[in-house]
């Protein structure tokens, strides 16, 4: 299981924004400066820094400043946590669909057991 549900929440919140996903995609290619991350985005450097702060708080990105340049790196272990969470959910749903498929295969032509539906013209 996951140690800190609030941390997973922060990760998904960070990934919910398209600009932050662009940054994460760029960082998946390797480290980048804040200026490099800002290039494809139509926003101020200040706004980029705010987005980076959210990514850092979530644990998805780490940055360090050397001189006047802040370099950002992806945190692969954090992405692994998100991937495991999604994978666990996928496995649960696949098992459920497998059981549904098995049930339907074993019970062909069974009438609908749902609530009775009124027929047209009869009210």
Short mmCIF file of C-alpha atoms in Angstrom, two decimals:
data_model
loop_
_atom_site.label_atom_id
_atom_site.label_comp_id
_atom_site.label_asym_id
_atom_site.label_seq_id
_atom_site.Cartn_x
_atom_site.Cartn_y
_atom_site.Cartn_z
CA UNK A 1 0.00 0.00 0.00
CA UNK A 2 1.01 3.63 -0.17
CA UNK A 3 2.58 5.25 2.84
CA UNK A 4 1.14 8.75 2.48
CA UNK A 5 -2.20 9.17 0.69
CA UNK A 6 -1.80 12.97 0.93
CA UNK A 7 1.44 12.70 -1.04
CA UNK A 8 -0.32 10.74 -3.80
CA UNK A 9 -3.00 13.45 -3.82
CA UNK A 10 -0.31 16.11 -4.28
CA UNK A 11 1.23 14.14 -7.15
CA UNK A 12 -2.06 13.84 -9.01
CA UNK A 13 -2.86 17.49 -8.33
CA UNK A 14 0.53 18.43 -9.78
CA UNK A 15 -0.05 16.27 -12.86
CA UNK A 16 -3.56 17.64 -13.39
CA UNK A 17 -2.24 20.85 -14.95
CA UNK A 18 -1.23 20.72 -18.66
CA UNK A 19 1.72 23.11 -18.17
CA UNK A 20 3.14 20.94 -15.40
CA UNK A 21 2.70 17.81 -17.53
CA UNK A 22 4.68 19.54 -20.30
CA UNK A 23 7.43 20.25 -17.77
CA UNK A 24 7.45 16.64 -16.54
CA UNK A 25 7.59 15.37 -20.14
CA UNK A 26 10.55 17.66 -20.86
CA UNK A 27 12.32 16.56 -17.68
CA UNK A 28 11.82 12.91 -18.64
CA UNK A 29 14.40 13.62 -21.39
CA UNK A 30 16.93 14.88 -18.84
CA UNK A 31 17.69 17.79 -16.51
CA UNK A 32 16.70 21.28 -17.66
CA UNK A 33 17.03 24.84 -16.46
CA UNK A 34 13.96 26.84 -15.54
CA UNK A 35 14.46 28.91 -18.70
CA UNK A 36 14.48 25.76 -20.83
CA UNK A 37 11.28 24.56 -19.17
CA UNK A 38 9.65 27.94 -19.76
CA UNK A 39 10.45 28.06 -23.51
CA UNK A 40 7.41 26.17 -24.84
CA UNK A 41 5.01 27.70 -22.31
CA UNK A 42 3.10 30.93 -22.84
CA UNK A 43 3.59 32.28 -19.32
CA UNK A 44 5.95 34.41 -17.29
CA UNK A 45 9.05 33.00 -15.64
CA UNK A 46 7.38 33.76 -12.30
CA UNK A 47 4.40 31.57 -13.24
CA UNK A 48 6.77 28.79 -14.34
CA UNK A 49 8.45 28.99 -10.93
CA UNK A 50 5.08 28.65 -9.21
CA UNK A 51 4.33 25.53 -11.26
CA UNK A 52 7.76 24.13 -10.42
CA UNK A 53 7.12 24.72 -6.73
CA UNK A 54 3.98 22.58 -6.96
CA UNK A 55 5.94 19.85 -8.77
CA UNK A 56 8.65 19.97 -6.11
CA UNK A 57 6.14 19.90 -3.24
CA UNK A 58 4.54 16.84 -4.82
CA UNK A 59 7.93 15.13 -4.92
CA UNK A 60 7.88 14.66 -8.70
CA UNK A 61 10.68 17.14 -9.39
CA UNK A 62 13.84 18.22 -7.59
CA UNK A 63 15.76 21.38 -8.34
CA UNK A 64 19.05 22.86 -7.28
CA UNK A 65 20.52 26.27 -7.83
CA UNK A 66 24.13 26.66 -8.86
CA UNK A 67 25.09 30.30 -9.30
CA UNK A 68 22.22 31.95 -11.14
CA UNK A 69 20.93 28.79 -12.82
CA UNK A 70 18.28 26.57 -11.27
CA UNK A 71 18.39 23.07 -12.75
CA UNK A 72 15.44 20.72 -12.41
CA UNK A 73 15.39 16.93 -12.49
CA UNK A 74 12.62 14.38 -12.50
CA UNK A 75 12.29 12.13 -9.45
CA UNK A 76 11.86 8.65 -10.96
CA UNK A 77 10.88 7.03 -7.65
CA UNK A 78 7.96 9.45 -7.28
CA UNK A 79 6.77 8.68 -10.79
CA UNK A 80 7.04 5.00 -9.90
CA UNK A 81 4.65 5.59 -7.00
CA UNK A 82 2.08 7.13 -9.36
CA UNK A 83 2.60 4.31 -11.85
CA UNK A 84 2.07 1.65 -9.15
CA UNK A 85 -1.12 3.37 -7.95
CA UNK A 86 -2.54 3.43 -11.48
CA UNK A 87 -1.38 -0.13 -12.16
CA UNK A 88 -3.04 -1.42 -8.98
CA UNK A 89 -6.34 0.17 -10.02
CA UNK A 90 -6.01 -1.25 -13.53
CA UNK A 91 -5.47 -4.74 -12.12
CA UNK A 92 -8.58 -4.45 -9.93
CA UNK A 93 -10.75 -3.43 -12.90
CA UNK A 94 -9.28 -6.09 -15.17
CA UNK A 95 -10.18 -8.78 -12.60
CA UNK A 96 -13.70 -7.38 -12.36
CA UNK A 97 -14.13 -7.38 -16.14
CA UNK A 98 -12.74 -10.93 -16.31
CA UNK A 99 -15.32 -12.08 -13.73
CA UNK A 100 -18.08 -10.30 -15.63
CA UNK A 101 -16.98 -11.94 -18.88
CA UNK A 102 -16.90 -15.34 -17.19
CA UNK A 103 -20.38 -14.79 -15.73
CA UNK A 104 -21.79 -13.73 -19.10
CA UNK A 105 -20.18 -16.73 -20.80
CA UNK A 106 -21.66 -19.11 -18.22
CA UNK A 107 -25.12 -17.51 -18.37
CA UNK A 108 -25.94 -16.86 -22.01
CA UNK A 109 -29.42 -15.56 -22.77
CA UNK A 110 -30.26 -14.86 -19.14
CA UNK A 111 -33.02 -12.26 -18.89
CA UNK A 112 -32.13 -8.89 -17.45
CA UNK A 113 -32.38 -9.08 -13.66
CA UNK A 114 -32.57 -5.30 -13.34
CA UNK A 115 -35.63 -3.24 -12.39
CA UNK A 116 -38.73 -3.88 -14.45
CA UNK A 117 -39.12 -1.43 -17.26
CA UNK A 118 -42.47 -0.07 -18.33
CA UNK A 119 -43.56 -0.93 -21.83
CA UNK A 120 -44.48 1.86 -24.23
CA UNK A 121 -48.17 2.71 -24.16
CA UNK A 122 -48.70 1.29 -20.66
CA UNK A 123 -48.65 3.85 -17.92
#
